[in-house]
Amino acid sequence: MRLGVLTGGGDCPGLNAVLRGLVRRGVQELGYEFVGILNGYEGLILPDLTMPLGLNEVRGILTKGGTILGTSNKADPFAYVTKEGGVNVTKDMSETVLKRIKALKLDGLVVIGGDGTLTMAHKLGQRGVNIVGCPKTIDNDLSGTDQTFGFDTAVNVITEAIDRLHTTAEAHQRVMVVEIMGRNAGFLTLEGGIAGGADFILIPELPYEVDKIVSRIQEMYEAKKKFAIVAISEGAFPRGGGQAVAQKAEDIPGRGVVRLGGSGKVLADLLAPHVEAEIRVTVLGHLQRGGTPSPMDRVLATMYGSMVLDLVRDGKWDHMVCLRGGELGFTSLAESRKERHVDPVGDKVRMAKAIGISFGV
Ligand code: F6P
């Protein structure tokens, strides 16, 4: 069995741990051979973007963030953007991908990615490619699994950031707004906010009301807790308003979706006229995606990397590995790649509210 392996979409801690788990089991236990495809699907669209992927290549990478294969969130085989005569042209390159898979003599492809990457994987599967998937993203927004690797590490970064913001907020009696990634899902903000002891958690699933936040801040300052920490998702927005967009989809050739950013500044501007205390905004940005994976993500990523080979061995193509109720399992790519959201009336939100955390609603 000769398998191509690619990492697609935004990187996250644990990608290398997956590669290590995959190659170590594949080579040692199953006698498989691996070919590393570079820069996501780009490595199947453009020539000469492969590398050997054996035991030597995966040695010492367990603790490394990023991905030794490189990645791209702009290389869709079905809508690939290239420049022709100085202008952007979108092309369906799926035929080229199929030919390259054949030329590389691959029996199958292991795709490690989030919803975009796995959607493309499923579409290639429908064109006859043997594909299995592995769910990655710090956002934890894939419907097919309770947890993606990368999420836990990002929650750790967010928690530490909020811890640090507490001390400076208190010293200056300020309102500290911290903007957190996650696209349209509030999992990172919810978990990081609870773990960090934020006073407010504002998520896309619950559009916030400015007057509710203002009156709560006033109550807090009157009750002598003279600082406030507001954890806000990049995708959160005021009721009746829209998301803060850093870059429109049409300005990012090949990406197909907007880049969010600026929700913290929007909130600060809305609060400023009504709040006496100084307001400062911290955008955590890509700090949440960088660095070494947490022990939990190393374990999950290693398990996913190793377990995905059960699917290959059993010919269970068009499936991905997942975690359900604490157990490793698998699910069909058709179902699993859909976007998942925080349940606004779920236990975590209810219990956070019960201990006095405001969602601004
Ligand atoms: O999906 C992961 C993620 O980090 C999102 O939370 C964020 O909206 C997006 O990627 C940022 O993408 P980029 O790295 O292209 O700025």
PDB file of C-alpha atoms in Angstrom, residues 104-235:
ATOM      1  CA  LEU A 104       2.643   8.945  -8.209  1.00  0.00           C
ATOM      2  CA  LYS A 105       1.238   5.390  -8.097  1.00  0.00           C
ATOM      3  CA  LEU A 106      -0.798   6.157  -4.993  1.00  0.00           C
ATOM      4  CA  ASP A 107      -3.286   3.554  -3.772  1.00  0.00           C
ATOM      5  CA  GLY A 108      -4.948   6.144  -1.573  1.00  0.00           C
ATOM      6  CA  LEU A 109      -4.718   9.542   0.050  1.00  0.00           C
ATOM      7  CA  VAL A 110      -4.707  10.520   3.748  1.00  0.00           C
ATOM      8  CA  VAL A 111      -6.066  14.050   4.088  1.00  0.00           C
ATOM      9  CA  ILE A 112      -5.574  15.935   7.350  1.00  0.00           C
ATOM     10  CA  GLY A 113      -7.720  19.049   7.453  1.00  0.00           C
ATOM     11  CA  GLY A 114     -10.777  21.005   8.528  1.00  0.00           C
ATOM     12  CA  ASP A 115     -14.165  21.391   6.846  1.00  0.00           C
ATOM     13  CA  GLY A 116     -12.860  22.959   3.607  1.00  0.00           C
ATOM     14  CA  THR A 117     -10.087  20.401   3.110  1.00  0.00           C
ATOM     15  CA  LEU A 118     -12.348  17.460   3.994  1.00  0.00           C
ATOM     16  CA  THR A 119     -15.118  18.714   1.685  1.00  0.00           C
ATOM     17  CA  MET A 120     -12.612  18.693  -1.183  1.00  0.00           C
ATOM     18  CA  ALA A 121     -11.494  15.216  -0.070  1.00  0.00           C
ATOM     19  CA  HIS A 122     -15.071  13.957  -0.247  1.00  0.00           C
ATOM     20  CA  LYS A 123     -15.476  15.454  -3.722  1.00  0.00           C
ATOM     21  CA  LEU A 124     -12.278  13.722  -4.886  1.00  0.00           C
ATOM     22  CA  GLY A 125     -13.615  10.520  -3.325  1.00  0.00           C
ATOM     23  CA  GLN A 126     -16.692  10.841  -5.519  1.00  0.00           C
ATOM     24  CA  ARG A 127     -14.326  11.001  -8.497  1.00  0.00           C
ATOM     25  CA  GLY A 128     -12.901   7.612  -7.561  1.00  0.00           C
ATOM     26  CA  VAL A 129      -9.950   8.520  -5.320  1.00  0.00           C
ATOM     27  CA  ASN A 130      -9.489   6.325  -2.234  1.00  0.00           C
ATOM     28  CA  ILE A 131      -9.539   8.879   0.577  1.00  0.00           C
ATOM     29  CA  VAL A 132      -9.504   8.802   4.360  1.00  0.00           C
ATOM     30  CA  GLY A 133      -9.519  11.880   6.611  1.00  0.00           C
ATOM     31  CA  CYS A 134      -8.305  13.158   9.924  1.00  0.00           C
ATOM     32  CA  PRO A 135     -10.057  16.133  11.600  1.00  0.00           C
ATOM     33  CA  LYS A 136      -7.901  19.150  12.409  1.00  0.00           C
ATOM     34  CA  THR A 137      -8.644  22.728  13.447  1.00  0.00           C
ATOM     35  CA  ILE A 138      -8.225  24.908  16.492  1.00  0.00           C
ATOM     36  CA  ASP A 139     -11.860  26.008  15.977  1.00  0.00           C
ATOM     37  CA  ASN A 140     -13.304  22.576  16.923  1.00  0.00           C
ATOM     38  CA  ASP A 141     -16.171  23.265  14.527  1.00  0.00           C
ATOM     39  CA  LEU A 142     -16.455  19.907  12.705  1.00  0.00           C
ATOM     40  CA  SER A 143     -19.771  18.131  13.189  1.00  0.00           C
ATOM     41  CA  GLY A 144     -18.312  14.632  12.845  1.00  0.00           C
ATOM     42  CA  THR A 145     -16.191  14.701  15.989  1.00  0.00           C
ATOM     43  CA  ASP A 146     -16.438  15.917  19.579  1.00  0.00           C
ATOM     44  CA  GLN A 147     -12.873  17.181  19.386  1.00  0.00           C
ATOM     45  CA  THR A 148     -10.361  18.123  16.737  1.00  0.00           C
ATOM     46  CA  PHE A 149      -6.666  18.180  17.651  1.00  0.00           C
ATOM     47  CA  GLY A 150      -5.239  21.691  17.993  1.00  0.00           C
ATOM     48  CA  PHE A 151      -8.233  22.916  19.967  1.00  0.00           C
ATOM     49  CA  ASP A 152      -6.851  22.055  23.396  1.00  0.00           C
ATOM     50  CA  THR A 153      -3.544  23.813  22.714  1.00  0.00           C
ATOM     51  CA  ALA A 154      -5.361  26.943  21.547  1.00  0.00           C
ATOM     52  CA  VAL A 155      -7.568  26.906  24.656  1.00  0.00           C
ATOM     53  CA  ASN A 156      -4.382  26.756  26.750  1.00  0.00           C
ATOM     54  CA  VAL A 157      -2.974  29.820  24.954  1.00  0.00           C
ATOM     55  CA  ILE A 158      -6.234  31.728  25.422  1.00  0.00           C
ATOM     56  CA  THR A 159      -6.438  30.807  29.096  1.00  0.00           C
ATOM     57  CA  GLU A 160      -2.913  31.993  29.752  1.00  0.00           C
ATOM     58  CA  ALA A 161      -3.599  35.232  27.880  1.00  0.00           C
ATOM     59  CA  ILE A 162      -6.734  35.914  29.938  1.00  0.00           C
ATOM     60  CA  ASP A 163      -4.840  35.122  33.156  1.00  0.00           C
ATOM     61  CA  ARG A 164      -2.240  37.707  32.192  1.00  0.00           C
ATOM     62  CA  LEU A 165      -4.877  40.271  31.218  1.00  0.00           C
ATOM     63  CA  HIS A 166      -6.474  39.964  34.664  1.00  0.00           C
ATOM     64  CA  THR A 167      -3.499  41.427  36.509  1.00  0.00           C
ATOM     65  CA  THR A 168      -3.037  44.433  34.248  1.00  0.00           C
ATOM     66  CA  ALA A 169      -6.832  45.007  34.026  1.00  0.00           C
ATOM     67  CA  GLU A 170      -7.064  45.112  37.806  1.00  0.00           C
ATOM     68  CA  ALA A 171      -4.044  47.394  38.202  1.00  0.00           C
ATOM     69  CA  HIS A 172      -5.558  49.984  35.831  1.00  0.00           C
ATOM     70  CA  GLN A 173      -9.231  49.305  36.571  1.00  0.00           C
ATOM     71  CA  ARG A 174      -9.781  48.782  32.856  1.00  0.00           C
ATOM     72  CA  VAL A 175     -12.154  46.851  30.659  1.00  0.00           C
ATOM     73  CA  MET A 176     -10.031  44.384  28.692  1.00  0.00           C
ATOM     74  CA  VAL A 177     -11.538  43.007  25.520  1.00  0.00           C
ATOM     75  CA  VAL A 178      -9.766  39.921  24.137  1.00  0.00           C
ATOM     76  CA  GLU A 179     -10.562  38.816  20.568  1.00  0.00           C
ATOM     77  CA  ILE A 180     -10.383  35.081  19.984  1.00  0.00           C
ATOM     78  CA  MET A 181     -10.353  33.035  16.752  1.00  0.00           C
ATOM     79  CA  GLY A 182     -12.915  30.376  15.813  1.00  0.00           C
ATOM     80  CA  ARG A 183     -14.641  31.684  12.672  1.00  0.00           C
ATOM     81  CA  ASN A 184     -18.406  31.161  13.033  1.00  0.00           C
ATOM     82  CA  ALA A 185     -18.147  28.942  16.098  1.00  0.00           C
ATOM     83  CA  GLY A 186     -17.648  30.063  19.689  1.00  0.00           C
ATOM     84  CA  PHE A 187     -15.997  26.939  21.156  1.00  0.00           C
ATOM     85  CA  LEU A 188     -12.581  28.549  21.707  1.00  0.00           C
ATOM     86  CA  THR A 189     -14.087  31.625  23.369  1.00  0.00           C
ATOM     87  CA  LEU A 190     -16.451  29.580  25.510  1.00  0.00           C
ATOM     88  CA  GLU A 191     -13.818  27.176  26.821  1.00  0.00           C
ATOM     89  CA  GLY A 192     -11.014  29.755  27.051  1.00  0.00           C
ATOM     90  CA  GLY A 193     -13.394  32.248  28.664  1.00  0.00           C
ATOM     91  CA  ILE A 194     -14.589  29.790  31.305  1.00  0.00           C
ATOM     92  CA  ALA A 195     -11.050  28.537  31.996  1.00  0.00           C
ATOM     93  CA  GLY A 196      -9.679  32.074  32.233  1.00  0.00           C
ATOM     94  CA  GLY A 197     -12.509  33.362  34.421  1.00  0.00           C
ATOM     95  CA  ALA A 198     -13.765  35.976  31.939  1.00  0.00           C
ATOM     96  CA  ASP A 199     -16.673  38.169  33.047  1.00  0.00           C
ATOM     97  CA  PHE A 200     -18.208  38.191  29.568  1.00  0.00           C
ATOM     98  CA  ILE A 201     -18.191  35.546  26.830  1.00  0.00           C
ATOM     99  CA  LEU A 202     -19.492  36.813  23.509  1.00  0.00           C
ATOM    100  CA  ILE A 203     -19.923  34.199  20.779  1.00  0.00           C
ATOM    101  CA  PRO A 204     -21.403  34.159  17.250  1.00  0.00           C
ATOM    102  CA  GLU A 205     -24.157  31.795  18.353  1.00  0.00           C
ATOM    103  CA  LEU A 206     -25.561  34.435  20.753  1.00  0.00           C
ATOM    104  CA  PRO A 207     -25.577  37.941  19.183  1.00  0.00           C
ATOM    105  CA  TYR A 208     -24.884  40.375  22.027  1.00  0.00           C
ATOM    106  CA  GLU A 209     -26.803  43.438  23.212  1.00  0.00           C
ATOM    107  CA  VAL A 210     -24.609  46.419  24.033  1.00  0.00           C
ATOM    108  CA  ASP A 211     -26.911  47.811  26.757  1.00  0.00           C
ATOM    109  CA  LYS A 212     -26.771  44.461  28.610  1.00  0.00           C
ATOM    110  CA  ILE A 213     -22.972  44.597  28.646  1.00  0.00           C
ATOM    111  CA  VAL A 214     -22.902  48.262  29.690  1.00  0.00           C
ATOM    112  CA  SER A 215     -25.279  47.774  32.617  1.00  0.00           C
ATOM    113  CA  ARG A 216     -23.348  44.716  33.793  1.00  0.00           C
ATOM    114  CA  ILE A 217     -20.033  46.577  33.693  1.00  0.00           C
ATOM    115  CA  GLN A 218     -21.627  49.416  35.695  1.00  0.00           C
ATOM    116  CA  GLU A 219     -22.927  46.930  38.278  1.00  0.00           C
ATOM    117  CA  MET A 220     -19.487  45.361  38.570  1.00  0.00           C
ATOM    118  CA  TYR A 221     -17.698  48.685  39.109  1.00  0.00           C
ATOM    119  CA  GLU A 222     -20.343  49.764  41.650  1.00  0.00           C
ATOM    120  CA  ALA A 223     -19.901  46.460  43.463  1.00  0.00           C
ATOM    121  CA  LYS A 224     -16.183  47.291  43.712  1.00  0.00           C
ATOM    122  CA  LYS A 225     -14.924  44.785  41.175  1.00  0.00           C
ATOM    123  CA  LYS A 226     -13.374  47.575  39.214  1.00  0.00           C
ATOM    124  CA  PHE A 227     -12.181  45.772  36.104  1.00  0.00           C
ATOM    125  CA  ALA A 228     -13.746  43.506  33.514  1.00  0.00           C
ATOM    126  CA  ILE A 229     -12.528  40.854  31.105  1.00  0.00           C
ATOM    127  CA  VAL A 230     -14.538  40.410  27.932  1.00  0.00           C
ATOM    128  CA  ALA A 231     -13.732  37.346  25.812  1.00  0.00           C
ATOM    129  CA  ILE A 232     -15.161  37.887  22.336  1.00  0.00           C
ATOM    130  CA  SER A 233     -15.088  35.591  19.301  1.00  0.00           C
ATOM    131  CA  GLU A 234     -13.834  37.039  16.047  1.00  0.00           C
ATOM    132  CA  GLY A 235     -17.205  35.964  14.629  1.00  0.00           C
TER     133      GLY A 235
END
